[in-house]
CSV table of C-alpha atoms in Angstrom, one decimal:
chain,number,residue,atom,x,y,z
A,21,MET,CA,-0.8,-18.1,-5.5
A,22,ARG,CA,-1.8,-20.2,-7.8
A,23,HIS,CA,-4.2,-17.9,-10.0
A,24,PRO,CA,-2.2,-16.6,-12.8
A,25,HIS,CA,-3.8,-13.2,-13.0
A,26,LEU,CA,-2.2,-12.7,-9.3
A,27,VAL,CA,0.9,-13.8,-10.1
A,28,THR,CA,0.9,-11.1,-12.9
A,29,LEU,CA,0.0,-8.5,-10.5
A,30,THR,CA,2.7,-9.2,-8.1
A,31,ALA,CA,5.4,-9.3,-10.9
A,32,THR,CA,4.3,-5.9,-12.2
A,33,THR,CA,4.5,-4.6,-8.6
A,34,PHE,CA,7.8,-6.0,-8.5
A,35,VAL,CA,9.3,-5.0,-12.0
A,36,THR,CA,8.3,-1.6,-11.5
A,37,TRP,CA,9.5,-0.9,-7.9
A,38,THR,CA,13.1,-2.2,-9.1
A,39,GLY,CA,13.1,0.0,-12.0
A,40,GLN,CA,12.0,2.8,-10.1
A,41,ARG,CA,14.6,2.0,-7.3
A,42,ILE,CA,17.2,1.4,-9.8
A,43,THR,CA,16.7,5.0,-11.7
A,44,ALA,CA,16.4,6.7,-8.4
A,45,VAL,CA,20.1,6.7,-8.5
A,46,ALA,CA,21.0,8.6,-11.8
A,47,LEU,CA,17.6,10.9,-11.8
A,48,PRO,CA,19.3,13.3,-9.4
A,49,LEU,CA,22.7,13.2,-10.8
A,50,VAL,CA,21.1,13.9,-14.6
A,51,ALA,CA,19.2,16.5,-12.7
A,52,LEU,CA,22.1,18.3,-11.1
A,53,ASP,CA,24.3,17.7,-14.1
A,54,GLN,CA,21.7,19.4,-16.8
A,55,THR,CA,20.5,22.5,-14.6
A,56,GLY,CA,23.7,22.9,-12.3
A,57,ASP,CA,21.1,23.6,-9.4
A,58,ALA,CA,21.3,21.2,-6.2
A,59,TRP,CA,17.6,22.4,-5.8
A,60,THR,CA,16.3,20.8,-9.2
A,61,THR,CA,17.3,17.5,-7.8
A,62,GLY,CA,14.3,16.8,-6.2
A,63,LEU,CA,11.6,18.2,-8.3
A,64,VAL,CA,10.2,15.2,-9.9
A,65,GLY,CA,9.9,13.2,-6.3
A,66,GLY,CA,8.1,16.8,-5.0
A,67,PHE,CA,5.6,17.3,-8.0
A,68,ALA,CA,5.0,13.5,-8.0
A,69,GLY,CA,3.6,13.8,-4.2
A,70,LEU,CA,0.8,16.8,-5.9
A,71,PRO,CA,-1.6,14.7,-7.8
A,72,LEU,CA,-1.3,12.0,-5.0
A,73,LEU,CA,-2.4,14.3,-2.2
A,74,THR,CA,-5.4,15.8,-4.2
A,75,SER,CA,-6.5,12.4,-6.0
A,76,ALA,CA,-9.1,11.7,-3.7
A,77,TRP,CA,-10.9,14.9,-5.3
A,78,TRP,CA,-9.6,14.5,-9.5
A,79,GLY,CA,-9.7,11.3,-9.4
A,80,ARG,CA,-13.3,10.4,-7.9
A,81,ARG,CA,-14.3,9.9,-11.4
A,82,LEU,CA,-11.7,7.5,-12.9
A,83,ARG,CA,-11.5,5.5,-10.1
A,84,PRO,CA,-14.8,3.3,-10.9
A,85,HIS,CA,-13.3,2.6,-14.5
A,86,LEU,CA,-10.4,1.1,-13.2
A,87,THR,CA,-11.4,-2.3,-13.3
A,88,SER,CA,-9.8,-4.5,-15.2
A,89,GLY,CA,-5.9,-4.9,-16.4
A,90,ARG,CA,-6.6,-2.9,-19.7
A,91,ALA,CA,-7.6,0.1,-17.6
A,92,LEU,CA,-4.4,-0.1,-15.4
A,93,ALA,CA,-2.3,-0.9,-18.8
A,94,VAL,CA,-3.3,2.4,-20.0
A,95,LEU,CA,-2.2,4.0,-16.6
A,96,LEU,CA,1.2,2.2,-16.8
A,97,VAL,CA,1.9,3.4,-20.4
A,98,VAL,CA,0.9,7.2,-19.1
A,99,GLN,CA,3.6,6.7,-16.4
A,100,ALA,CA,6.3,5.4,-18.9
A,101,LEU,CA,5.6,8.2,-21.2
A,102,GLY,CA,6.2,10.7,-18.1
A,103,LEU,CA,9.3,8.9,-17.1
A,104,ALA,CA,10.7,9.1,-20.4
A,105,LEU,CA,10.6,13.1,-20.5
A,106,VAL,CA,13.8,13.1,-18.8
A,107,PRO,CA,15.9,10.8,-21.0
A,108,VAL,CA,14.0,12.1,-24.1
A,109,ALA,CA,15.1,15.9,-23.2
A,110,ALA,CA,18.5,15.1,-21.7
A,111,ALA,CA,19.3,13.7,-25.5
A,112,THR,CA,17.6,17.0,-27.3
A,113,VAL,CA,16.6,20.3,-25.5
A,114,GLY,CA,18.2,19.6,-22.1
A,115,VAL,CA,16.7,19.3,-18.9
A,116,GLY,CA,15.0,22.0,-17.2
A,117,ALA,CA,13.2,22.7,-14.2
A,118,VAL,CA,9.8,22.6,-16.5
A,119,VAL,CA,10.8,19.0,-17.9
A,120,LEU,CA,11.6,17.5,-14.1
A,121,CYS,CA,8.2,19.3,-13.1
A,122,ALA,CA,6.1,17.7,-15.8
A,123,SER,CA,7.8,14.0,-15.5
A,124,GLY,CA,6.5,14.2,-11.7
A,125,LEU,CA,3.4,15.7,-12.1
A,126,VAL,CA,2.7,12.9,-15.2
A,127,THR,CA,4.0,10.1,-12.9
A,128,GLY,CA,2.4,11.4,-10.1
A,129,ALA,CA,-1.1,11.2,-11.4
A,130,ALA,CA,-0.5,7.6,-12.6
A,131,SER,CA,1.1,6.2,-9.6
A,132,ALA,CA,-1.9,7.8,-7.6
A,133,LEU,CA,-4.6,6.1,-9.2
A,134,LEU,CA,-2.9,2.9,-10.4
A,135,ALA,CA,-1.5,2.2,-6.9
A,136,PRO,CA,-5.0,1.7,-5.1
A,137,ALA,CA,-6.6,0.2,-8.4
A,138,GLN,CA,-4.0,-2.6,-8.8
A,139,ARG,CA,-4.5,-3.7,-4.9
A,140,ALA,CA,-8.5,-3.5,-5.6
A,141,LEU,CA,-8.4,-5.8,-8.9
A,142,THR,CA,-6.4,-8.1,-6.8
A,143,ALA,CA,-8.9,-8.3,-4.1
A,144,ASP,CA,-11.9,-8.8,-6.8
A,145,LEU,CA,-10.2,-11.5,-8.6
A,146,ALA,CA,-9.5,-13.3,-5.4
A,147,GLU,CA,-13.0,-13.7,-5.0
A,148,LEU,CA,-14.0,-15.3,-8.0
A,149,PRO,CA,-15.6,-18.3,-8.1
A,150,GLY,CA,-13.7,-21.5,-7.2
A,151,ILE,CA,-11.2,-19.2,-5.4
A,152,PRO,CA,-10.8,-20.4,-1.5
A,153,PRO,CA,-11.5,-17.5,1.0
A,154,GLY,CA,-8.5,-15.6,2.2
A,155,VAL,CA,-6.4,-15.3,-1.3
A,156,GLY,CA,-7.0,-12.0,-1.4
A,157,PRO,CA,-5.0,-10.9,1.8
A,158,LYS,CA,-2.5,-13.5,0.9
A,159,ALA,CA,-2.1,-11.8,-2.7
A,160,LEU,CA,-1.7,-8.4,-1.6
A,161,ALA,CA,1.0,-9.6,1.4
A,162,TRP,CA,2.6,-11.0,-1.5
A,163,GLN,CA,2.8,-7.9,-3.7
A,164,ASP,CA,3.8,-6.0,-0.7
A,165,LEU,CA,6.8,-8.4,-0.2
A,166,ALA,CA,7.8,-8.0,-3.9
A,167,HIS,CA,7.9,-4.0,-3.3
A,168,ARG,CA,10.2,-4.5,0.1
A,169,ALA,CA,12.4,-6.9,-1.7
A,170,SER,CA,13.5,-4.4,-4.5
A,171,MET,CA,14.8,-1.9,-2.0
A,172,ILE,CA,17.4,-4.4,-0.8
A,173,PHE,CA,19.2,-5.2,-4.0
A,174,ALA,CA,17.8,-2.5,-6.6
A,175,PRO,CA,20.0,0.8,-5.5
A,176,ALA,CA,22.8,-1.5,-5.8
A,177,LEU,CA,22.1,-2.7,-8.9
A,178,GLY,CA,21.2,0.7,-10.1
A,179,ALA,CA,25.0,2.0,-8.6
A,180,TRP,CA,26.9,-0.8,-10.5
A,181,LEU,CA,24.6,0.1,-13.8
A,182,LEU,CA,25.3,3.8,-13.4
A,183,VAL,CA,29.1,3.1,-13.6
A,184,VAL,CA,28.6,0.3,-16.5
A,185,TRP,CA,26.0,2.3,-19.0
A,186,GLY,CA,26.4,5.9,-17.5
A,187,THR,CA,23.3,8.0,-16.3
A,188,GLU,CA,21.0,8.5,-19.7
A,189,PRO,CA,20.4,5.1,-20.3
A,190,LEU,CA,19.9,3.8,-16.6
A,191,LEU,CA,16.7,6.4,-17.1
A,192,TRP,CA,15.3,4.8,-20.0
A,193,CYS,CA,15.6,1.5,-17.4
A,194,GLU,CA,12.4,2.4,-15.5
A,195,ALA,CA,10.6,3.6,-18.5
A,196,ALA,CA,11.2,0.2,-20.2
A,197,ALA,CA,10.2,-1.6,-17.3
A,198,VAL,CA,7.1,0.0,-17.0
A,199,ALA,CA,6.0,0.1,-20.5
A,200,LEU,CA,7.1,-4.2,-20.2
A,201,ALA,CA,4.8,-4.1,-17.1
A,202,ALA,CA,1.6,-2.5,-19.5
A,203,ALA,CA,2.1,-5.3,-21.9
A,204,VAL,CA,1.2,-7.7,-19.5
A,205,MET,CA,-1.1,-6.4,-17.8
A,206,LEU,CA,-3.2,-6.5,-20.7
A,207,THR,CA,-3.6,-10.3,-19.8
A,208,VAL,CA,-5.4,-9.2,-16.8
A,209,PRO,CA,-9.2,-9.5,-17.5
A,210,ALA,CA,-11.9,-7.5,-15.4
A,211,ALA,CA,-13.2,-9.4,-12.5
A,212,ARG,CA,-16.6,-9.8,-14.0
A,213,THR,CA,-15.3,-11.0,-17.3
A,214,ALA,CA,-12.8,-13.4,-15.3
A,215,GLY,CA,-15.9,-14.5,-13.2
A,216,ALA,CA,-18.5,-14.8,-16.0
A,217,VAL,CA,-16.2,-17.5,-17.5
A,218,GLN,CA,-15.4,-19.3,-14.4
A,219,ASP,CA,-19.0,-19.3,-13.7
A,220,ASP,CA,-19.7,-21.1,-17.3
A,221,VAL,CA,-17.1,-23.7,-16.8
A,222,VAL,CA,-18.7,-24.3,-13.2
A,223,GLN,CA,-22.0,-25.0,-14.5
A,224,ASP,CA,-20.9,-27.1,-17.3
A,225,ASP,CA,-19.0,-29.3,-15.2
A,226,VAL,CA,-22.0,-29.7,-12.9
A,227,VAL,CA,-24.1,-30.5,-16.4
A,228,LEU,CA,-21.5,-33.3,-17.5
A,229,ASP,CA,-20.7,-34.8,-13.9
A,230,ASP,CA,-23.4,-33.9,-11.8
A,231,GLY,CA,-22.3,-36.7,-9.7
A,232,GLY,CA,-18.8,-36.2,-8.9
A,233,ARG,CA,-18.5,-32.3,-9.6
A,234,ALA,CA,-21.8,-30.8,-9.0
A,235,ASP,CA,-20.5,-30.4,-4.9
A,236,ALA,CA,-17.9,-28.3,-5.6
A,237,GLY,CA,-20.3,-26.3,-8.0
A,238,ARG,CA,-23.1,-25.8,-5.4
A,239,ALA,CA,-20.0,-25.0,-2.9
A,240,ASP,CA,-19.2,-21.8,-4.4
A,241,ALA,CA,-22.5,-20.8,-5.5
A,242,GLY,CA,-23.3,-21.1,-1.8
A,243,ARG,CA,-20.6,-18.4,-0.7
A,244,ALA,CA,-22.1,-15.0,-1.2
A,245,ASP,CA,-18.5,-13.3,-0.6
A,246,VAL,CA,-16.9,-14.9,-3.6
A,247,ALA,CA,-19.1,-13.3,-6.1
A,248,PRO,CA,-17.3,-10.4,-8.4
A,249,ALA,CA,-18.2,-6.9,-7.4
A,250,GLY,CA,-21.4,-6.2,-9.1
A,251,GLU,CA,-22.7,-9.5,-9.3
A,252,ALA,CA,-24.1,-10.4,-5.6
A,253,ALA,CA,-26.5,-7.5,-5.8
A,254,GLY,CA,-26.8,-7.0,-9.8
A,255,THR,CA,-24.7,-3.4,-9.6
A,256,GLU,CA,-20.9,-2.5,-9.0
A,257,GLY,CA,-20.3,-2.2,-5.7
A,258,GLY,CA,-22.8,-5.1,-4.5
A,259,ALA,CA,-21.8,-6.8,-1.1
A,260,GLY,CA,-23.1,-10.2,0.2
A,261,VAL,CA,-25.7,-10.1,3.0
A,262,GLY,CA,-24.3,-10.4,6.4
A,263,ASP,CA,-20.6,-10.5,5.8
A,264,GLY,CA,-20.0,-6.7,7.2
A,265,ARG,CA,-19.3,-5.3,3.5
A,266,THR,CA,-21.0,-2.0,2.5
A,267,ALA,CA,-21.9,-1.5,-1.3
A,268,GLY,CA,-20.2,1.2,-3.1
A,269,SER,CA,-21.5,3.4,-6.1
A,270,ASP,CA,-20.8,3.6,-9.6
A,271,ASP,CA,-19.1,7.1,-9.4
A,272,GLY,CA,-17.4,6.5,-6.4
A,273,SER,CA,-17.4,6.0,-2.6
A,274,SER,CA,-16.9,9.2,0.0
A,275,VAL,CA,-14.1,8.4,2.4
A,276,ARG,CA,-16.0,10.4,5.0
A,277,ALA,CA,-19.2,7.5,4.3
A,278,LEU,CA,-16.4,4.9,4.4
A,279,LEU,CA,-14.6,6.0,8.0
A,280,ARG,CA,-18.0,6.5,9.6
A,281,ALA,CA,-19.3,3.1,8.1
A,282,HIS,CA,-16.3,0.9,9.3
A,283,PRO,CA,-14.7,2.4,12.7
A,284,ASP,CA,-12.0,-0.2,12.6
A,285,LEU,CA,-11.0,0.9,9.2
A,286,ALA,CA,-11.1,4.6,10.1
A,287,VAL,CA,-8.6,3.1,13.0
A,288,GLY,CA,-6.1,1.4,10.5
A,289,LEU,CA,-6.1,4.4,8.0
A,290,GLY,CA,-5.7,7.1,10.5
A,291,LEU,CA,-2.7,5.0,12.0
A,292,ALA,CA,-1.3,4.6,8.4
A,293,GLY,CA,-1.7,8.5,8.1
A,294,VAL,CA,0.0,9.3,11.2
A,295,GLY,CA,2.8,6.8,10.7
A,296,GLY,CA,3.3,8.5,7.3
A,297,VAL,CA,3.5,12.1,8.6
A,298,THR,CA,6.1,11.1,11.0
A,299,TRP,CA,8.1,8.9,8.9
A,300,PHE,CA,10.6,11.7,8.6
A,301,GLY,CA,11.7,11.2,12.0
A,302,PHE,CA,13.3,8.0,11.3
A,303,THR,CA,14.9,9.2,7.8
A,304,LEU,CA,15.7,12.9,8.3
A,305,GLY,CA,16.1,11.9,12.3
A,306,LEU,CA,18.4,9.3,11.7
A,307,ALA,CA,20.7,11.1,9.1
A,308,LEU,CA,20.9,14.4,10.9
A,309,LEU,CA,21.5,12.7,14.2
A,310,GLY,CA,24.3,11.4,12.5
A,311,ALA,CA,25.7,14.8,11.5
A,312,GLU,CA,25.5,15.9,15.0
A,313,LEU,CA,27.6,12.9,16.3
A,314,GLY,CA,30.1,13.4,13.8
A,315,ARG,CA,28.9,10.0,12.0
A,316,PRO,CA,27.3,11.8,8.5
A,317,GLY,CA,25.8,9.0,6.8
A,318,GLU,CA,26.4,6.0,8.9
A,319,LEU,CA,23.5,6.3,11.4
A,320,ILE,CA,20.8,6.4,8.3
A,321,ALA,CA,22.5,3.4,6.7
A,322,ALA,CA,22.3,1.3,9.5
A,323,GLY,CA,18.8,2.4,10.7
A,324,MET,CA,17.8,1.4,7.1
A,325,ALA,CA,19.7,-1.7,6.7
A,326,GLY,CA,18.0,-2.9,10.0
A,327,TYR,CA,14.8,-1.9,9.1
A,328,GLY,CA,14.7,-3.3,5.5
A,329,THR,CA,16.3,-6.7,6.2
A,330,ALA,CA,13.8,-7.2,9.1
A,331,THR,CA,10.8,-5.9,7.2
A,332,VAL,CA,12.0,-8.3,4.2
A,333,GLY,CA,12.3,-11.3,6.4
A,334,ALA,CA,8.7,-10.4,7.9
A,335,SER,CA,7.4,-10.1,4.5
A,336,PHE,CA,7.7,-13.9,3.8
A,337,VAL,CA,6.1,-14.9,6.7
A,338,ALA,CA,3.0,-12.6,6.5
A,339,PRO,CA,1.3,-14.2,3.6
A,340,LEU,CA,1.6,-17.4,5.1
A,341,VAL,CA,-0.2,-16.1,8.5
A,342,VAL,CA,-2.3,-12.9,7.6
A,343,ASP,CA,-5.6,-15.2,7.6
A,344,ARG,CA,-4.7,-15.9,11.3
A,345,VAL,CA,-3.6,-12.3,12.0
A,346,PRO,CA,-6.1,-10.5,14.2
A,347,ARG,CA,-6.6,-7.5,11.9
A,348,ILE,CA,-7.1,-4.3,14.8
A,349,PRO,CA,-4.3,-5.9,17.2
A,350,ALA,CA,-1.8,-6.6,14.5
A,351,ILE,CA,-2.3,-2.8,13.3
A,352,VAL,CA,-1.9,-1.3,16.5
A,353,ILE,CA,0.6,-3.5,17.7
A,354,SER,CA,2.9,-2.5,14.5
A,355,TRP,CA,2.6,0.9,15.1
A,356,VAL,CA,3.3,0.6,18.7
A,357,VAL,CA,6.6,-1.4,18.4
A,358,PHE,CA,7.8,1.1,15.4
A,359,GLY,CA,7.0,3.9,17.7
A,360,LEU,CA,8.9,2.7,20.7
A,361,ALA,CA,11.9,2.0,18.2
A,362,TYR,CA,11.7,5.5,17.7
A,363,LEU,CA,12.4,6.5,21.1
A,364,ALA,CA,14.9,4.1,21.6
A,365,LEU,CA,17.1,5.3,18.5
A,366,PRO,CA,18.7,8.3,20.4
A,367,VAL,CA,19.9,6.4,23.5
A,368,ALA,CA,21.1,3.6,20.6
A,369,ALA,CA,23.2,6.5,18.8
A,370,PRO,CA,25.9,6.3,17.9
A,371,ASP,CA,26.7,2.4,18.2
A,372,LEU,CA,25.9,1.6,14.9
A,373,ALA,CA,25.0,-2.1,15.5
A,374,ALA,CA,22.6,-0.8,18.0
A,375,VAL,CA,21.3,1.3,15.6
A,376,GLY,CA,20.5,-1.2,13.4
A,377,LEU,CA,18.9,-3.5,16.0
A,378,VAL,CA,16.4,-0.9,17.1
A,379,SER,CA,15.6,-0.3,13.3
A,380,ALA,CA,15.2,-4.0,12.9
A,381,VAL,CA,12.9,-4.6,15.9
A,382,GLY,CA,10.9,-1.7,14.8
A,383,GLY,CA,10.3,-2.5,11.7
A,384,ILE,CA,10.0,-6.4,12.0
A,385,THR,CA,6.1,-6.1,12.8
A,386,MET,CA,5.1,-3.5,9.9
A,387,PRO,CA,4.5,-6.3,7.2
A,388,PHE,CA,1.7,-8.0,9.4
A,389,GLY,CA,0.5,-4.5,10.5
A,390,ILE,CA,0.2,-3.5,6.1
A,391,ALA,CA,-1.1,-7.1,5.7
A,392,ALA,CA,-3.5,-6.7,8.2
A,393,LEU,CA,-5.0,-3.3,6.8
A,394,ASN,CA,-5.1,-4.5,3.5
A,395,ALA,CA,-6.7,-7.8,5.0
A,396,LEU,CA,-9.4,-5.6,6.4
A,397,ILE,CA,-10.0,-3.4,3.6
A,398,VAL,CA,-10.9,-6.8,1.6
A,399,ASP,CA,-13.1,-8.0,4.6
A,400,ARG,CA,-15.2,-4.9,4.8
A,401,THR,CA,-15.9,-3.3,1.4
A,402,THR,CA,-16.4,-4.1,-2.3
A,403,GLY,CA,-16.8,-2.3,-5.4
A,404,ALA,CA,-16.2,1.2,-5.5
A,405,GLU,CA,-16.1,1.3,-1.7
A,406,ARG,CA,-13.1,-0.7,-1.6
A,407,ARG,CA,-11.2,1.1,-4.1
A,408,THR,CA,-12.0,4.3,-2.3
A,409,ALA,CA,-10.4,2.5,0.7
A,410,PHE,CA,-7.4,1.6,-1.1
A,411,THR,CA,-7.1,5.1,-2.4
A,412,ALA,CA,-7.3,6.7,1.1
A,413,GLU,CA,-4.7,4.3,2.3
A,414,THR,CA,-2.5,5.7,-0.3
A,415,VAL,CA,-3.0,9.2,0.0
A,416,LEU,CA,-3.1,8.9,3.9
A,417,HIS,CA,0.1,7.1,4.6
A,418,ALA,CA,2.2,8.6,1.3
A,419,GLY,CA,0.9,11.9,1.1
A,420,GLY,CA,1.6,12.2,5.0
A,421,ALA,CA,4.9,11.2,3.9
A,422,SER,CA,5.7,13.9,1.8
A,423,ALA,CA,3.9,16.5,4.1
A,424,GLY,CA,6.0,15.2,6.7
A,425,LEU,CA,9.6,15.7,4.9
A,426,LEU,CA,8.5,19.1,3.9
A,427,ALA,CA,8.6,20.2,7.5
A,428,GLY,CA,10.5,18.1,8.9
A,429,GLY,CA,13.7,19.4,8.0
A,430,ALA,CA,12.6,22.9,9.7
A,431,LEU,CA,11.3,21.1,13.2
A,432,ILE,CA,14.8,19.1,13.6
A,433,GLY,CA,16.8,22.5,12.5
A,434,ALA,CA,14.6,24.2,15.4
A,435,PHE,CA,14.5,21.4,18.0
A,436,GLY,CA,17.4,18.8,17.1
A,437,ALA,CA,17.0,15.3,15.9
A,438,GLY,CA,16.8,13.5,19.2
A,439,PRO,CA,14.1,15.1,20.3
A,440,VAL,CA,12.2,14.9,17.3
A,441,LEU,CA,12.9,11.2,17.1
A,442,VAL,CA,11.2,11.0,20.6
A,443,VAL,CA,8.4,13.3,20.0
A,444,THR,CA,7.4,11.3,16.4
A,445,GLY,CA,7.7,8.1,18.5
A,446,LEU,CA,5.4,9.6,21.2
A,447,MET,CA,2.7,10.7,18.1
A,448,GLN,CA,2.7,7.1,17.0
A,449,VAL,CA,2.3,5.1,20.4
A,450,VAL,CA,-0.6,7.7,21.8
A,451,ALA,CA,-2.1,7.7,18.3
A,452,ALA,CA,-2.2,3.7,18.6
A,453,LEU,CA,-3.4,3.4,21.8
A,454,GLY,CA,-5.7,6.3,21.8
A,455,ALA,CA,-7.4,4.8,18.4
A,456,VAL,CA,-8.1,1.3,20.8
A,457,VAL,CA,-9.8,3.5,23.5
A,458,TRP,CA,-11.9,5.2,20.7
A,459,LEU,CA,-12.9,2.0,19.1
A,460,ARG,CA,-13.8,0.7,22.4
A,461,THR,CA,-15.9,3.5,23.1
A,462,ARG,CA,-17.5,3.6,20.1
A,463,ARG,CA,-18.9,-0.1,20.0
A,464,ASP,CA,-19.6,0.4,23.7
A,465,THR,CA,-21.7,3.3,22.5
A,466,ALA,CA,-23.3,1.4,19.8
A,467,ASP,CA,-24.1,-1.6,21.6
A,468,PRO,CA,-24.8,-0.3,25.2
A,469,ASP,CA,-26.0,-4.0,26.7
A,470,ARG,CA,-22.6,-5.4,25.0
A,471,ASN,CA,-20.8,-5.3,28.4
A,472,ARG,CA,-23.7,-5.1,30.8
A,473,PRO,CA,-24.2,-8.1,32.7
A,474,ALA,CA,-27.1,-10.5,32.3
A,475,SER,CA,-30.4,-9.8,34.2
A,476,PRO,CA,-30.9,-12.9,36.8
A,477,VAL,CA,-33.6,-15.2,35.7
A,478,ARG,CA,-36.5,-15.3,38.3
A,479,GLN,CA,-37.9,-19.0,38.7
A,480,PRO,CA,-41.8,-19.2,38.6
A,481,SER,CA,-42.6,-19.7,42.3
């Protein structure tokens, strides 16, 4: 990525996720030490999921305003304040359940708006005049790598810092990292502002050097799909003619209308939701399966190590090939392979090497599926509808994961870890294959002549 603003957005992703994973080591210990109750250790994470699950409702009027680095910096400041609640309380009045819940609600609300808005701004900036096609999906794939790379070293770094610094200083790490990201984010302009500056530069180049640089200016002017949101049609959410995009509205776009207009997006987002709901089968399933087999902690460690290593390795490749990866096949294959890995894990256990290998095979296609879904959103949407699509992706996957974890423990307790792994794996495979059939049927219904053989041409006698 050569565009400095895209690099900034990727760097802030890396910094914030590294800080979050480092302090995740200390936060449960602080909650347990301050309250004395084990049930409080998950309050921040649990309450952070509530704003996310409802953000499609309460955040609809806010999303159209999150179109610049300054707006995203405000969200990061709010998030930093929410994170600072816990160490401030620990140093003064003490940490209680109310403080933990408040911290979760504030940080969750900021994160629910920030993540989709940052991806939408990345896609908008990548479509400015002068930037080659395909940069947006690549930039989003690099951001996914920045997110995944942090889970390799950040927990270990957090454990080391916990020994060196203690818990409370470690809690300030994430707040400081988010505050630093907010300061850097101020340098990122809105796509419309940056586009106007670049248009002026292109026009000056054409006037000053019509013989040498006018071709580049005309080439950019001829691309309807590179115009920033709002400039192609004169309003926010304008779309290029004939490129498959649908214009959004200033007050936000309906998720239902989005899915109805783009069946392929409905498939990608729906499978992301199914994958989120069934994620507990991998995490809780392996953890409790290890306990059932007399190897507590070992199976989940082997599975997460294999999955994490494979996904990070694949994430280095995904940005390089995302423009050549077919969108729907990549999405479907990634969930089918991961579902098959769920089915194989009970067979592989309790062999740690086999569990790690199966998890790695299941995870190696995921970065390509995620990159394909993000690319599909960039290809199909713009403006307010794009922000709605990224919000739907976040809510369905992350919100589904929270809902699955809430019910997962009871399901595993009732039926056992092995059977739950098999059922959650089958759900992913069946959902992916069913989505293909549904999409093909819908396309055939919309175009009944698509698969009909051509009538023979009668030759004149």
